[in-house]
PDB file of C-alpha atoms and ligand atoms in Angstrom:
ATOM      1  CA  MET U   1     106.080  98.950  12.437  1.00 82.00           C
ATOM      2  CA  PHE U   2     102.795 100.183  13.862  1.00 92.00           C
ATOM      3  CA  SER U   3     101.449 101.765  10.648  1.00 94.00           C
ATOM      4  CA  GLU U   4     102.397  98.656   8.669  1.00 96.00           C
ATOM      5  CA  ARG U   5     100.682  96.344  11.208  1.00 97.00           C
ATOM      6  CA  LEU U   6      97.583  98.586  11.267  1.00 97.00           C
ATOM      7  CA  ALA U   7      97.412  98.613   7.411  1.00 97.00           C
ATOM      8  CA  GLU U   8      97.851  94.834   7.349  1.00 98.00           C
ATOM      9  CA  ALA U   9      95.090  94.451   9.976  1.00 98.00           C
ATOM     10  CA  GLN U  10      92.837  96.839   8.014  1.00 98.00           C
ATOM     11  CA  GLN U  11      93.241  94.747   4.889  1.00 98.00           C
ATOM     12  CA  SER U  12      92.742  91.330   6.436  1.00 98.00           C
ATOM     13  CA  VAL U  13      89.753  92.504   8.512  1.00 98.00           C
ATOM     14  CA  GLU U  14      88.181  94.076   5.407  1.00 98.00           C
ATOM     15  CA  ARG U  15      88.598  90.830   3.525  1.00 98.00           C
ATOM     16  CA  ARG U  16      87.210  88.679   6.310  1.00 98.00           C
ATOM     17  CA  LEU U  17      84.222  91.052   6.814  1.00 98.00           C
ATOM     18  CA  GLY U  18      83.514  90.864   3.047  1.00 98.00           C
ATOM     19  CA  GLN U  19      83.435  87.110   3.310  1.00 98.00           C
ATOM     20  CA  TRP U  20      80.980  87.062   6.176  1.00 98.00           C
ATOM     21  CA  LEU U  21      78.813  89.670   4.574  1.00 98.00           C
ATOM     22  CA  ASP U  22      78.572  87.685   1.340  1.00 98.00           C
ATOM     23  CA  ASP U  23      75.476  85.622   1.990  1.00 97.00           C
ATOM     24  CA  ALA U  24      73.090  84.798  -0.882  1.00 97.00           C
ATOM     25  CA  ALA U  25      70.215  84.014   1.512  1.00 98.00           C
ATOM     26  CA  THR U  26      70.154  87.622   2.861  1.00 98.00           C
ATOM     27  CA  PRO U  27      67.794  90.088   1.135  1.00 98.00           C
ATOM     28  CA  ALA U  28      69.985  92.230  -1.096  1.00 98.00           C
ATOM     29  CA  ARG U  29      68.820  95.556   0.469  1.00 98.00           C
ATOM     30  CA  ILE U  30      70.101  94.388   3.924  1.00 98.00           C
ATOM     31  CA  THR U  31      73.453  93.077   2.479  1.00 98.00           C
ATOM     32  CA  ASP U  32      73.917  96.378   0.588  1.00 98.00           C
ATOM     33  CA  ALA U  33      73.206  98.515   3.639  1.00 98.00           C
ATOM     34  CA  MET U  34      75.454  96.281   5.820  1.00 98.00           C
ATOM     35  CA  ARG U  35      78.216  96.575   3.324  1.00 98.00           C
ATOM     36  CA  HIS U  36      77.771 100.374   3.184  1.00 98.00           C
ATOM     37  CA  ALA U  37      78.111 100.467   6.992  1.00 98.00           C
ATOM     38  CA  VAL U  38      81.077  98.146   7.328  1.00 98.00           C
ATOM     39  CA  LEU U  39      83.312  98.167   4.295  1.00 98.00           C
ATOM     40  CA  GLY U  40      85.626 100.843   2.862  1.00 94.00           C
ATOM     41  CA  GLY U  41      86.193 103.005   5.923  1.00 94.00           C
ATOM     42  CA  GLY U  42      87.034 103.236   9.569  1.00 96.00           C
ATOM     43  CA  LYS U  43      90.296 103.018  11.358  1.00 95.00           C
ATOM     44  CA  ARG U  44      89.655  99.388  12.477  1.00 98.00           C
ATOM     45  CA  ILE U  45      91.288 100.142  15.797  1.00 97.00           C
ATOM     46  CA  ARG U  46      89.121  97.639  17.724  1.00 98.00           C
ATOM     47  CA  PRO U  47      89.873  94.644  15.422  1.00 98.00           C
ATOM     48  CA  PHE U  48      93.518  95.688  15.403  1.00 98.00           C
ATOM     49  CA  LEU U  49      93.546  95.392  19.205  1.00 98.00           C
ATOM     50  CA  VAL U  50      92.117  91.897  18.972  1.00 98.00           C
ATOM     51  CA  LEU U  51      94.763  90.809  16.496  1.00 98.00           C
ATOM     52  CA  GLU U  52      97.668  92.402  18.420  1.00 98.00           C
ATOM     53  CA  SER U  53      96.558  91.167  21.840  1.00 98.00           C
ATOM     54  CA  ALA U  54      96.203  87.686  20.386  1.00 98.00           C
ATOM     55  CA  ARG U  55      99.576  87.978  18.852  1.00 98.00           C
ATOM     56  CA  LEU U  56     101.171  88.534  22.343  1.00 98.00           C
ATOM     57  CA  PHE U  57     100.371  84.902  23.000  1.00 98.00           C
ATOM     58  CA  ALA U  58     100.944  83.577  19.494  1.00 98.00           C
ATOM     59  CA  ALA U  59      97.214  82.582  19.536  1.00 98.00           C
ATOM     60  CA  ASP U  60      95.531  81.148  16.408  1.00 98.00           C
ATOM     61  CA  ALA U  61      95.576  84.145  13.942  1.00 98.00           C
ATOM     62  CA  ASP U  62      92.563  82.794  12.026  1.00 98.00           C
ATOM     63  CA  ALA U  63      90.411  82.648  15.135  1.00 98.00           C
ATOM     64  CA  ALA U  64      91.615  86.129  16.103  1.00 98.00           C
ATOM     65  CA  LEU U  65      90.567  87.478  12.709  1.00 98.00           C
ATOM     66  CA  ASP U  66      87.037  86.159  13.151  1.00 98.00           C
ATOM     67  CA  VAL U  67      86.788  87.738  16.605  1.00 99.00           C
ATOM     68  CA  ALA U  68      88.172  90.913  15.166  1.00 99.00           C
ATOM     69  CA  ALA U  69      85.485  90.864  12.439  1.00 98.00           C
ATOM     70  CA  ALA U  70      82.778  90.218  15.110  1.00 99.00           C
ATOM     71  CA  LEU U  71      83.862  93.124  17.139  1.00 99.00           C
ATOM     72  CA  GLU U  72      83.845  95.429  14.121  1.00 98.00           C
ATOM     73  CA  CYS U  73      80.367  94.318  13.295  1.00 99.00           C
ATOM     74  CA  ILE U  74      79.149  95.395  16.749  1.00 98.00           C
ATOM     75  CA  HIS U  75      80.990  98.685  16.415  1.00 98.00           C
ATOM     76  CA  CYS U  76      79.475  99.341  12.987  1.00 98.00           C
ATOM     77  CA  TYR U  77      76.003  98.487  14.141  1.00 99.00           C
ATOM     78  CA  SER U  78      76.379 100.965  16.996  1.00 98.00           C
ATOM     79  CA  LEU U  79      77.405 103.651  14.565  1.00 98.00           C
ATOM     80  CA  VAL U  80      74.496 102.920  12.240  1.00 98.00           C
ATOM     81  CA  HIS U  81      71.918 103.125  15.122  1.00 98.00           C
ATOM     82  CA  ASP U  82      73.694 106.095  16.808  1.00 98.00           C
ATOM     83  CA  ASP U  83      73.361 108.075  13.606  1.00 98.00           C
ATOM     84  CA  LEU U  84      69.633 107.568  13.306  1.00 98.00           C
ATOM     85  CA  PRO U  85      67.308 110.658  13.664  1.00 98.00           C
ATOM     86  CA  ALA U  86      66.011 109.214  16.976  1.00 98.00           C
ATOM     87  CA  MET U  87      69.509 109.180  18.411  1.00 97.00           C
ATOM     88  CA  ASP U  88      72.232 111.545  17.150  1.00 95.00           C
ATOM     89  CA  ASN U  89      70.617 112.446  13.810  1.00 97.00           C
ATOM     90  CA  ASP U  90      73.925 112.475  11.766  1.00 96.00           C
ATOM     91  CA  ARG U  91      74.108 112.418   7.955  1.00 97.00           C
ATOM     92  CA  LEU U  92      77.901 111.960   7.625  1.00 96.00           C
ATOM     93  CA  ARG U  93      79.981 109.049   8.874  1.00 97.00           C
ATOM     94  CA  ARG U  94      83.439 107.898   7.686  1.00 96.00           C
ATOM     95  CA  GLY U  95      83.236 110.691   5.057  1.00 93.00           C
ATOM     96  CA  LYS U  96      80.080 109.102   3.540  1.00 96.00           C
ATOM     97  CA  PRO U  97      76.317 109.445   3.999  1.00 98.00           C
ATOM     98  CA  THR U  98      75.154 107.534   7.039  1.00 98.00           C
ATOM     99  CA  VAL U  99      73.098 104.419   6.343  1.00 98.00           C
ATOM    100  CA  TRP U 100      69.719 106.029   7.118  1.00 98.00           C
ATOM    101  CA  ALA U 101      70.562 108.958   4.888  1.00 98.00           C
ATOM    102  CA  ALA U 102      71.749 106.738   1.999  1.00 98.00           C
ATOM    103  CA  TYR U 103      68.808 104.293   2.354  1.00 98.00           C
ATOM    104  CA  ASP U 104      66.079 105.080   4.963  1.00 98.00           C
ATOM    105  CA  GLU U 105      65.502 104.626   8.684  1.00 98.00           C
ATOM    106  CA  TRP U 106      63.911 101.166   8.589  1.00 98.00           C
ATOM    107  CA  THR U 107      66.745  99.834   6.494  1.00 99.00           C
ATOM    108  CA  ALA U 108      69.314 101.369   8.913  1.00 98.00           C
ATOM    109  CA  ILE U 109      67.576  99.791  11.891  1.00 98.00           C
ATOM    110  CA  LEU U 110      67.455  96.357  10.269  1.00 99.00           C
ATOM    111  CA  ALA U 111      71.060  96.602   8.961  1.00 98.00           C
ATOM    112  CA  GLY U 112      72.237  97.447  12.494  1.00 99.00           C
ATOM    113  CA  ASP U 113      70.234  94.608  13.967  1.00 99.00           C
ATOM    114  CA  ALA U 114      71.634  92.251  11.334  1.00 98.00           C
ATOM    115  CA  LEU U 115      75.260  93.327  12.157  1.00 99.00           C
ATOM    116  CA  LEU U 116      74.662  92.869  15.901  1.00 99.00           C
ATOM    117  CA  THR U 117      73.407  89.332  15.340  1.00 98.00           C
ATOM    118  CA  LEU U 118      76.126  88.579  12.755  1.00 98.00           C
ATOM    119  CA  ALA U 119      78.778  89.227  15.357  1.00 99.00           C
ATOM    120  CA  PHE U 120      77.620  86.340  17.469  1.00 98.00           C
ATOM    121  CA  GLU U 121      77.067  84.235  14.399  1.00 98.00           C
ATOM    122  CA  ILE U 122      80.748  84.713  13.561  1.00 98.00           C
ATOM    123  CA  ILE U 123      81.947  83.680  17.039  1.00 98.00           C
ATOM    124  CA  ALA U 124      79.711  80.683  17.198  1.00 98.00           C
ATOM    125  CA  GLY U 125      80.203  79.655  13.528  1.00 98.00           C
ATOM    126  CA  SER U 126      83.856  80.519  13.001  1.00 98.00           C
ATOM    127  CA  ASN U 127      85.630  77.831  10.890  1.00 97.00           C
ATOM    128  CA  SER U 128      88.783  78.250  12.946  1.00 98.00           C
ATOM    129  CA  THR U 129      90.066  75.893  15.656  1.00 95.00           C
ATOM    130  CA  MET U 130      88.628  78.063  18.478  1.00 98.00           C
ATOM    131  CA  SER U 131      87.593  75.729  21.239  1.00 98.00           C
ATOM    132  CA  PRO U 132      83.937  75.649  22.403  1.00 98.00           C
ATOM    133  CA  ALA U 133      84.972  77.036  25.818  1.00 98.00           C
ATOM    134  CA  LYS U 134      86.637  80.052  24.157  1.00 98.00           C
ATOM    135  CA  ARG U 135      83.571  80.719  21.996  1.00 98.00           C
ATOM    136  CA  VAL U 136      81.412  80.775  25.144  1.00 98.00           C
ATOM    137  CA  ALA U 137      83.865  83.081  27.062  1.00 98.00           C
ATOM    138  CA  LEU U 138      84.040  85.469  24.080  1.00 98.00           C
ATOM    139  CA  THR U 139      80.309  85.434  23.559  1.00 98.00           C
ATOM    140  CA  LEU U 140      79.714  86.232  27.196  1.00 98.00           C
ATOM    141  CA  ALA U 141      82.339  89.026  27.331  1.00 98.00           C
ATOM    142  CA  LEU U 142      81.173  90.535  24.107  1.00 98.00           C
ATOM    143  CA  ALA U 143      77.498  90.419  25.122  1.00 98.00           C
ATOM    144  CA  ARG U 144      78.244  92.153  28.465  1.00 98.00           C
ATOM    145  CA  ASP U 145      80.560  94.801  26.918  1.00 98.00           C
ATOM    146  CA  SER U 146      78.263  95.667  24.065  1.00 98.00           C
ATOM    147  CA  GLY U 147      74.935  95.329  25.928  1.00 98.00           C
ATOM    148  CA  ARG U 148      73.100  96.783  28.909  1.00 98.00           C
ATOM    149  CA  VAL U 149      76.088  96.925  31.284  1.00 98.00           C
ATOM    150  CA  GLY U 150      78.382  98.060  28.439  1.00 98.00           C
ATOM    151  CA  MET U 151      77.857 100.125  25.288  1.00 98.00           C
ATOM    152  CA  VAL U 152      74.018 100.102  25.268  1.00 98.00           C
ATOM    153  CA  GLY U 153      73.980 101.141  28.948  1.00 98.00           C
ATOM    154  CA  GLY U 154      76.448 103.984  28.292  1.00 98.00           C
ATOM    155  CA  GLN U 155      74.404 105.118  25.227  1.00 98.00           C
ATOM    156  CA  CYS U 156      71.289 105.198  27.382  1.00 98.00           C
ATOM    157  CA  ILE U 157      72.956 107.359  30.079  1.00 97.00           C
ATOM    158  CA  ASP U 158      74.357 109.647  27.396  1.00 95.00           C
ATOM    159  CA  LEU U 159      70.848 110.068  25.694  1.00 96.00           C
ATOM    160  CA  GLU U 160      69.235 110.684  29.067  1.00 96.00           C
ATOM    161  CA  ALA U 161      71.475 113.795  29.320  1.00 92.00           C
ATOM    162  CA  ASP U 162      70.884 114.849  25.708  1.00 90.00           C
ATOM    163  CA  LYS U 163      67.201 114.262  25.441  1.00 94.00           C
ATOM    164  CA  LEU U 164      65.878 114.551  29.001  1.00 95.00           C
ATOM    165  CA  GLY U 165      68.458 116.862  30.576  1.00 93.00           C
ATOM    166  CA  MET U 166      69.373 114.229  33.166  1.00 94.00           C
ATOM    167  CA  PRO U 167      71.254 114.849  35.454  1.00 93.00           C
ATOM    168  CA  LYS U 168      70.957 118.637  35.435  1.00 91.00           C
ATOM    169  CA  ASN U 169      74.605 119.312  36.208  1.00 91.00           C
ATOM    170  CA  PRO U 170      76.688 116.280  35.059  1.00 93.00           C
ATOM    171  CA  THR U 171      79.933 115.780  37.038  1.00 94.00           C
ATOM    172  CA  LEU U 172      83.224 114.575  35.636  1.00 94.00           C
ATOM    173  CA  ALA U 173      82.578 111.268  37.368  1.00 96.00           C
ATOM    174  CA  HIS U 174      79.204 110.947  35.670  1.00 96.00           C
ATOM    175  CA  ILE U 175      80.730 111.625  32.218  1.00 95.00           C
ATOM    176  CA  ARG U 176      83.625 109.311  32.899  1.00 96.00           C
ATOM    177  CA  HIS U 177      81.165 106.528  33.851  1.00 97.00           C
ATOM    178  CA  LEU U 178      78.995 106.916  30.801  1.00 96.00           C
ATOM    179  CA  GLN U 179      82.041 107.017  28.486  1.00 95.00           C
ATOM    180  CA  ALA U 180      83.659 104.023  30.081  1.00 97.00           C
ATOM    181  CA  LEU U 181      80.457 102.109  29.178  1.00 98.00           C
ATOM    182  CA  LYS U 182      79.641 103.666  25.840  1.00 97.00           C
ATOM    183  CA  THR U 183      83.047 103.723  24.286  1.00 96.00           C
ATOM    184  CA  GLY U 184      85.405 102.036  26.710  1.00 98.00           C
ATOM    185  CA  ALA U 185      83.787  98.639  27.043  1.00 98.00           C
ATOM    186  CA  LEU U 186      84.239  97.679  23.369  1.00 98.00           C
ATOM    187  CA  ILE U 187      87.834  98.884  23.199  1.00 98.00           C
ATOM    188  CA  ARG U 188      88.600  96.973  26.432  1.00 98.00           C
ATOM    189  CA  PHE U 189      86.943  93.867  24.877  1.00 98.00           C
ATOM    190  CA  GLY U 190      89.288  94.127  21.969  1.00 98.00           C
ATOM    191  CA  CYS U 191      92.256  93.719  24.345  1.00 98.00           C
ATOM    192  CA  VAL U 192      90.621  91.074  26.569  1.00 98.00           C
ATOM    193  CA  ALA U 193      89.703  88.979  23.531  1.00 98.00           C
ATOM    194  CA  GLY U 194      93.414  88.337  22.953  1.00 98.00           C
ATOM    195  CA  ALA U 195      93.808  87.204  26.523  1.00 98.00           C
ATOM    196  CA  ILE U 196      90.925  84.767  26.122  1.00 98.00           C
ATOM    197  CA  LEU U 197      92.177  83.517  22.765  1.00 98.00           C
ATOM    198  CA  GLY U 198      95.697  83.155  24.083  1.00 98.00           C
ATOM    199  CA  ASP U 199      94.931  81.436  27.415  1.00 98.00           C
ATOM    200  CA  ALA U 200      96.595  84.313  29.306  1.00 98.00           C
ATOM    201  CA  LYS U 201      97.848  83.848  32.876  1.00 98.00           C
ATOM    202  CA  PRO U 202      95.770  85.827  35.402  1.00 98.00           C
ATOM    203  CA  LEU U 203      98.429  88.538  35.652  1.00 98.00           C
ATOM    204  CA  GLU U 204      98.594  88.962  31.871  1.00 98.00           C
ATOM    205  CA  HIS U 205      94.713  88.987  31.682  1.00 98.00           C
ATOM    206  CA  THR U 206      94.570  91.762  34.282  1.00 98.00           C
ATOM    207  CA  ALA U 207      97.266  93.737  32.454  1.00 98.00           C
ATOM    208  CA  LEU U 208      95.213  93.657  29.230  1.00 98.00           C
ATOM    209  CA  VAL U 209      91.999  94.727  31.179  1.00 98.00           C
ATOM    210  CA  THR U 210      93.955  97.681  32.555  1.00 98.00           C
ATOM    211  CA  TYR U 211      95.499  98.517  29.271  1.00 98.00           C
ATOM    212  CA  GLY U 212      92.115  98.388  27.501  1.00 98.00           C
ATOM    213  CA  ASP U 213      90.429 100.430  30.117  1.00 98.00           C
ATOM    214  CA  ARG U 214      93.061 103.165  29.937  1.00 98.00           C
ATOM    215  CA  LEU U 215      93.120 103.000  26.140  1.00 98.00           C
ATOM    216  CA  GLY U 216      89.328 103.449  26.060  1.00 97.00           C
ATOM    217  CA  PHE U 217      89.631 106.495  28.305  1.00 96.00           C
ATOM    218  CA  ALA U 218      92.354 107.980  26.151  1.00 97.00           C
ATOM    219  CA  PHE U 219      90.281 107.284  22.999  1.00 96.00           C
ATOM    220  CA  GLN U 220      87.332 109.193  24.487  1.00 94.00           C
ATOM    221  CA  ILE U 221      89.376 112.184  25.597  1.00 95.00           C
ATOM    222  CA  ALA U 222      90.869 112.389  22.118  1.00 95.00           C
ATOM    223  CA  ASP U 223      87.385 112.167  20.659  1.00 91.00           C
ATOM    224  CA  ASP U 224      86.105 114.994  22.867  1.00 91.00           C
ATOM    225  CA  LEU U 225      89.232 117.048  21.875  1.00 93.00           C
ATOM    226  CA  LEU U 226      88.614 116.374  18.165  1.00 92.00           C
ATOM    227  CA  ASP U 227      85.080 117.554  18.493  1.00 88.00           C
ATOM    228  CA  VAL U 228      86.472 120.966  19.665  1.00 88.00           C
ATOM    229  CA  THR U 229      89.674 121.181  17.644  1.00 85.00           C
ATOM    230  CA  GLY U 230      89.078 119.004  14.520  1.00 70.00           C
ATOM    231  CA  ASP U 231      87.488 119.909  11.188  1.00 72.00           C
ATOM    232  CA  GLU U 232      84.725 117.901   9.519  1.00 69.00           C
ATOM    233  CA  ALA U 233      86.715 116.956   6.345  1.00 69.00           C
ATOM    234  CA  THR U 234      89.581 115.443   8.361  1.00 69.00           C
ATOM    235  CA  VAL U 235      87.526 113.865  11.140  1.00 61.00           C
ATOM    236  CA  GLY U 236      84.986 112.406   8.666  1.00 65.00           C
ATOM    237  CA  LYS U 237      81.930 113.239  10.768  1.00 66.00           C
ATOM    238  CA  ALA U 238      80.189 116.327  12.066  1.00 65.00           C
ATOM    239  CA  VAL U 239      82.267 118.209  14.650  1.00 61.00           C
ATOM    240  CA  ALA U 240      81.523 120.951  17.212  1.00 66.00           C
ATOM    241  CA  LYS U 241      78.326 119.077  17.934  1.00 74.00           C
ATOM    242  CA  ASP U 242      78.832 118.822  21.682  1.00 75.00           C
ATOM    243  CA  ALA U 243      79.366 122.604  22.188  1.00 73.00           C
ATOM    244  CA  ALA U 244      76.494 123.425  19.825  1.00 75.00           C
ATOM    245  CA  ALA U 245      74.208 121.110  21.888  1.00 77.00           C
ATOM    246  CA  GLY U 246      75.528 122.632  25.163  1.00 78.00           C
ATOM    247  CA  LYS U 247      76.589 119.089  26.080  1.00 82.00           C
ATOM    248  CA  ALA U 248      78.923 118.580  29.047  1.00 86.00           C
ATOM    249  CA  THR U 249      82.022 116.653  28.019  1.00 88.00           C
ATOM    250  CA  LEU U 250      85.395 116.063  29.710  1.00 89.00           C
ATOM    251  CA  VAL U 251      86.762 118.903  27.585  1.00 90.00           C
ATOM    252  CA  SER U 252      83.957 121.389  28.510  1.00 89.00           C
ATOM    253  CA  LEU U 253      84.333 120.593  32.167  1.00 92.00           C
ATOM    254  CA  MET U 254      88.085 120.484  32.327  1.00 92.00           C
ATOM    255  CA  GLY U 255      89.225 122.860  29.559  1.00 93.00           C
ATOM    256  CA  ILE U 256      91.337 121.921  26.570  1.00 93.00           C
ATOM    257  CA  GLU U 257      94.743 122.212  28.268  1.00 95.00           C
ATOM    258  CA  ALA U 258      93.758 120.077  31.259  1.00 96.00           C
ATOM    259  CA  ALA U 259      92.168 117.473  28.933  1.00 95.00           C
ATOM    260  CA  ARG U 260      95.457 117.291  26.961  1.00 95.00           C
ATOM    261  CA  THR U 261      97.430 116.826  30.131  1.00 96.00           C
ATOM    262  CA  LYS U 262      94.983 114.071  31.345  1.00 96.00           C
ATOM    263  CA  LEU U 263      95.272 112.388  27.987  1.00 97.00           C
ATOM    264  CA  ALA U 264      99.044 112.184  28.228  1.00 97.00           C
ATOM    265  CA  ALA U 265      98.716 110.742  31.764  1.00 98.00           C
ATOM    266  CA  VAL U 266      96.159 108.158  30.785  1.00 97.00           C
ATOM    267  CA  GLU U 267      98.267 107.105  27.780  1.00 98.00           C
ATOM    268  CA  ALA U 268     101.275 106.616  30.140  1.00 98.00           C
ATOM    269  CA  GLU U 269      99.113 104.422  32.440  1.00 98.00           C
ATOM    270  CA  ALA U 270      98.007 102.322  29.421  1.00 98.00           C
ATOM    271  CA  VAL U 271     101.657 101.807  28.476  1.00 98.00           C
ATOM    272  CA  ALA U 272     102.698 100.993  32.054  1.00 98.00           C
ATOM    273  CA  ALA U 273     100.121  98.260  32.217  1.00 98.00           C
ATOM    274  CA  LEU U 274     101.950  96.425  29.370  1.00 98.00           C
ATOM    275  CA  ASP U 275     105.209  96.138  31.438  1.00 98.00           C
ATOM    276  CA  VAL U 276     104.526  92.457  32.068  1.00 98.00           C
ATOM    277  CA  PHE U 277     104.849  91.692  28.333  1.00 98.00           C
ATOM    278  CA  GLY U 278     108.187  93.480  27.802  1.00 97.00           C
ATOM    279  CA  GLN U 279     109.239  94.072  24.181  1.00 97.00           C
ATOM    280  CA  ARG U 280     106.415  91.800  22.933  1.00 97.00           C
ATOM    281  CA  ALA U 281     103.981  94.657  23.494  1.00 98.00           C
ATOM    282  CA  ALA U 282     105.932  97.203  21.289  1.00 97.00           C
ATOM    283  CA  THR U 283     103.073  97.533  18.827  1.00 97.00           C
ATOM    284  CA  LEU U 284     100.396  97.957  21.512  1.00 98.00           C
ATOM    285  CA  ILE U 285     102.568 100.671  23.025  1.00 98.00           C
ATOM    286  CA  GLU U 286     102.519 102.466  19.692  1.00 97.00           C
ATOM    287  CA  ALA U 287      98.762 101.923  19.427  1.00 97.00           C
ATOM    288  CA  ALA U 288      98.296 103.926  22.666  1.00 97.00           C
ATOM    289  CA  ALA U 289     100.158 106.857  21.054  1.00 96.00           C
ATOM    290  CA  PHE U 290      98.133 106.443  17.882  1.00 94.00           C
ATOM    291  CA  VAL U 291      94.816 106.592  19.784  1.00 94.00           C
ATOM    292  CA  SER U 292      95.861 109.634  21.768  1.00 95.00           C
ATOM    293  CA  ASN U 293      97.246 111.641  18.841  1.00 90.00           C
ATOM    294  CA  ARG U 294      94.714 110.672  16.136  1.00 83.00           C
ATOM    295  CA  SER U 295      93.234 113.297  13.870  1.00 78.00           C
ATOM    296  CA  SER U 296      90.160 111.295  12.763  1.00 74.00           C
TER     297      SER U 296
HETATM  298  C1  LIG J   1      73.513 102.758  19.390  1.00 73.68           C
HETATM  299  C2  LIG J   1      73.719 101.147  21.303  1.00 73.68           C
HETATM  300  C3  LIG J   1      74.271 102.256  20.502  1.00 73.68           C
HETATM  301  C4  LIG J   1      75.429 102.758  20.901  1.00 73.68           C
HETATM  302  C5  LIG J   1      76.160 103.825  20.168  1.00 73.68           C
HETATM  303  C6  LIG J   1      79.488 104.091  19.504  1.00 73.68           C
HETATM  304  C7  LIG J   1      78.343 104.813  20.057  1.00 73.68           C
HETATM  305  C8  LIG J   1      77.396 104.085  20.860  1.00 73.68           C
HETATM  306  C9  LIG J   1      78.107 106.042  19.586  1.00 73.68           C
HETATM  307  C10 LIG J   1      78.950 106.742  18.618  1.00 73.68           C
HETATM  308  C11 LIG J   1      79.020 108.157  19.057  1.00 73.68           C
HETATM  309  C12 LIG J   1      80.419 108.552  19.261  1.00 73.68           C
HETATM  310  C13 LIG J   1      80.940 109.513  18.237  1.00 73.68           C
HETATM  311  C14 LIG J   1      81.120 108.111  20.212  1.00 73.68           C
HETATM  312  C15 LIG J   1      82.513 108.604  20.492  1.00 73.68           C
HETATM  313  C16 LIG J   1      83.572 107.535  20.224  1.00 73.68           C
HETATM  314  C17 LIG J   1      83.366 106.715  18.995  1.00 73.68           C
HETATM  315  C18 LIG J   1      82.748 105.384  19.125  1.00 73.68           C
HETATM  316  C19 LIG J   1      83.781 107.135  17.850  1.00 73.68           C
HETATM  317  C20 LIG J   1      83.750 106.326  16.591  1.00 73.68           C
HETATM  318  O1  LIG J   1      84.761 105.313  16.650  1.00 73.68           O
HETATM  319  P1  LIG J   1      86.039 105.327  15.701  1.00 73.68           P
HETATM  320  O2  LIG J   1      86.724 106.634  15.804  1.00 73.68           O
HETATM  321  O3  LIG J   1      85.328 105.168  14.294  1.00 73.68           O
HETATM  322  O4  LIG J   1      86.907 104.122  16.030  1.00 73.68           O
HETATM  323  P2  LIG J   1      85.862 104.416  12.966  1.00 73.68           P
HETATM  324  O5  LIG J   1      84.974 105.067  11.895  1.00 73.68           O
HETATM  325  O6  LIG J   1      87.319 104.709  12.781  1.00 73.68           O
HETATM  326  O7  LIG J   1      85.556 102.979  13.124  1.00 73.68           O
END
């Protein structure tokens, strides 16, 4: 059930992204670099969360697909910029050369910028029946979760540690905070988007916020574990980077076994948050297991 739904989501999101990226007025170099960044790779877990959380309420699937595509554009822009020499300086992403390595830095910066702005163009310009009020609510939530109080804020706190050695001795709470912003906020948005699209009742909205928050945490613990236990060919990006850089992570502070135990507990919390939906949430329950046990 889950793997079929994920494969279906991957195909429909790929198609919709291809449509949005096909714009004759855009300089070919930017379109090519955007397509390199977005198409033909990635697990599409964030768009999948949009589609599945919207499905809980039988919300308009076409509108959900556009919001899913918009969220993936933001995610891909963040990867393109994160890989730049000024940030993480990575040459491998999704098993392919990163955009700056395949093109050059200025092209990667512009392609990232164009993906960020395309996300909001998609929400505002979607041909679906999405109401103006929902477009505004989604724009606000996505801007907050991807921006200074979300992903960009988390990236800044992370780079302060990497580049400036601040703070000197990061605590677990510090790492948890930065990860909740850097990685957690977009994953949570994926879940909250369905609540917005589906006119969720307050209790259902809160349940999806909690689920998204726990899922984001689980995702990050799994990511830190993969950096220690994964291999580059399977993960599709450089591994063992954190340890090589002497970077404090949940795994370096807690140890591998304690991190695995924490991961199981956080996954259980994510699943418990879905109680309010009963059997309707079966796929999202499986998604929590997928995120926790992933190998790439
Ligand atoms: C540049 C503002 C800005 C932010 C960058 C996302 C991010 C913030 C940095 C990426 C660094 C990183 C490896 C973070 C850990 C978690 C993460 C986002 C992994 C990549 O996401 P996946 O596994 O990737 O969903 P795919 O390729 O499957 O889409």
